[in-house]
Amino acid sequence: MKDLFSVDIQFLKGVGPKRAQLYQKLGVDSVGSLLQYYPRSYIDLHDTVPLSAAPFDSPCAVQGRVVRKLPVARLSGGRTLYKVLCTNYEQDFAVTFFNTPYPYGQLVEGEDYIFYGKFGGTFTGRQVGSPLFIPAGQPHDVLPVYPLTKGLTSKEISRSVAVAIDAFLAQLADPLPSWVRTQYDLCHIGFAVQNIHLPQSPQAAQLARRRLIFEELLVLQLGMALLKQRTRRRTDYRLIPPDLAPFTAALPYQLTGAQRRCIGEILTDLQRPQPMSRLLQGDVGSGKTVVAAAGVYAAAQNGAQSALMAPTEILAEQHYQTLNTLLQPLGITVALLTGSTKGAAKKALLADLAAGKIDLLVGTHALISQNVTFSKLALVVTDEQHRFGVKQRGALGEKGQYPHMLVMSATPIPRTLALIIYGDLDISVLDEKPAGRREIETFAVDFGKFRRAVAFAEKQIRAGGQVYVVCPLIEDSGSELKDAATAQQQIQQLLPHRRVGLLHGRMRPKEKEAVMAAFKQKQLDLLVSTTVIEVGVDVPDANLIIVQNAERFGLSALHQLRGRVGRSDRQSYCILISDAQGETAKKRLDAMCRTSDGFALANFDLELRGPGDFFGSAQHGLPKLKIADLLQDRMVLAQTGTVCRQLLDADPQLRQNPLLRAEVGRLFSQVGQQGLN
Ligand code: ADP
Ligand code: MG
């Protein structure tokens, strides 16, 4: 479809500059991208129900005859009402359109139609507003439903697509080599494009879908593999494994078996001539930091530097504290660089770094900025990787001569998916929690129990614990949702003798740091916050977390939040407060109460959400897919993985497959990947 991406969408009849702007909002600017704007679902208009069986709250198709077209009525506010009376042979119903004469004009008295829409009204007076309709008895009856933007209807998009298909279908060249199509029984691109948009039958739509998903996943995997090729260089830092005894002796606890195994895997990688690319995956609280610290120790014993990048200042600060406490007694110099490191202090720090006087630099995105120069960067660690994109990961790597890379993530994803999302990183799994941890007890309650939850908090504080209270909003915005500022006042009133802190993302970094430090040092008993504490924050004495409007958070976020407690041998609790009545919300909260296993929750989320965004591009930095879903279509991934390897083995740069290569470039251009072309 190469050329069609340079054909402006305004080339199509009926698409003027105004329409073009609306299409732009959908990410559609060319005929090529229009053809890749796939329907979300289809309506089968022949799947009709009797009016008496039509639900009041969801759309369906009902057949009926137009009895009488009422005169056009002008309403207040300049609106116009077009009303048509129909009968379903046993019961009458009304069809209404506002402001648009076109559909009204199409309906003819005495003719039969199939109407599709939400049949509301009352039991005796059913009414459907702005339905789709076709004359009854027509053969072509499957209508595509497109994801919409305001101002464009599904029907309109469908019409533009039909025009584009008419004009360009013959020109479509197939990016998939014919042997791949034959071997995996995939239809031609022309058939696929036509039948995804205007299916001849449900079966044809299925065939089209399967082929397009296959192609998209193949393109994704090819892209990841090509990116990986670029980084498969030789490192300047083959490290000699150090004696770890001083390191382990200095720890205030025994390493778990899983920690020892993962450290072993990392030290083995560090000796190799190729740079390490390893994902360290471990549920919240499994103790990833100390594993990374062992790597840093190894680098320092070899006289080389390390960098650790965290997604927030709070986390960077915390890592700095932890690692400094751990490593400084072993003669390792640790420094912190964030957006708030400024002036003379920053200058001195950068000079020391360039001179090799700093062994470990901890920081935020600031580490990637231009003026940060290492003298011998051997190991790069990124924490909570899902917050960084593929691109940022690469940028830090370019600060050294192909340093070793360790990526830490608490997002529990099935291995097959991890392989895609993280290219072909090697994976170490921390599947064992430090000894003595107790199961976090989790309860879901309604807002009526808020005072009791606060009383329970008081009890925990009296026994030496600390408490988080999480709200979805920062301050009162007049919505139903709880906000942190109000909650702080409320709780302070209920517990006047306790010290209640407030933390949110709009505070200045220095203020955030100060509040976090105060909480950590137990100068605060209770911390009311937004989800800024979601990732990684470690305060061992915190043993109760109360989440308000818990229905507002996805399972993975709730799991992360709950991971803020249960970080010592103190019994910990999680109270999820919600008045939500929705089925999905209830199921989610229920799952949280039943299990604390991140993998089990991830799997459950997957079932619950279907084609969802658990691994949405915001989290993993992968390009946004147009038709495939990494979770739902994960069976296809195995096939495309095989094809990907076969193609690249024979043709490492895809020079003989320029169409595929162009698709790769297009998919990855959205994440700002350079150098693929
Ligand atoms: P995460 O994997 O969520 O990043 P951390 O590295 O923050 O976990 O560790 C969680 C807590 O567990 C920290 O307070 C840390 O000191 C402690 N910890 C780590 N390893 C062990 C261990 N083997 N035994 C006891 N406590 C440990
Ligand atoms: Mg962590």
PDB file of C-alpha atoms and ligand atoms in Angstrom, residues 282-289 315 318-319 383-384 408-410 535-538 560 564 567, ligand 2:
ATOM      1  CA  GLY A 282       9.477  -9.345  39.827  1.00  0.00           C
ATOM      2  CA  ASP A 283       6.233  -8.604  41.546  1.00  0.00           C
ATOM      3  CA  VAL A 284       6.040  -5.531  43.754  1.00  0.00           C
ATOM      4  CA  GLY A 285       8.080  -6.016  46.901  1.00  0.00           C
ATOM      5  CA  SER A 286      10.104  -8.933  45.567  1.00  0.00           C
ATOM      6  CA  GLY A 287      13.345  -7.014  46.132  1.00  0.00           C
ATOM      7  CA  LYS A 288      14.585  -5.970  42.703  1.00  0.00           C
ATOM      8  CA  THR A 289      16.660  -3.045  43.920  1.00  0.00           C
ATOM      9  CA  LEU A 315      11.574   7.145  43.145  1.00  0.00           C
ATOM     10  CA  GLN A 318      14.391   6.847  47.218  1.00  0.00           C
ATOM     11  CA  HIS A 319      16.746   4.705  45.137  1.00  0.00           C
ATOM     12  CA  ASP A 383      13.511   0.883  36.905  1.00  0.00           C
ATOM     13  CA  GLU A 384       9.803   0.306  36.327  1.00  0.00           C
ATOM     14  CA  MET A 408      13.480  -3.775  35.966  1.00  0.00           C
ATOM     15  CA  SER A 409       9.730  -4.185  35.774  1.00  0.00           C
ATOM     16  CA  ALA A 410       6.981  -5.059  38.196  1.00  0.00           C
ATOM     17  CA  VAL A 535       5.304   3.067  41.544  1.00  0.00           C
ATOM     18  CA  GLY A 536       8.043   1.680  43.692  1.00  0.00           C
ATOM     19  CA  VAL A 537       7.831   3.835  46.831  1.00  0.00           C
ATOM     20  CA  ASP A 538       9.224   1.913  49.771  1.00  0.00           C
ATOM     21  CA  GLN A 560       0.893  -1.503  42.319  1.00  0.00           C
ATOM     22  CA  ARG A 564       3.186   0.074  48.817  1.00  0.00           C
ATOM     23  CA  ARG A 567       7.018  -4.444  52.721  1.00  0.00           C
TER      24      ARG A 567
HETATM   25 MG    MG B   2      11.203  -1.062  42.949  1.00  0.00          MG
END
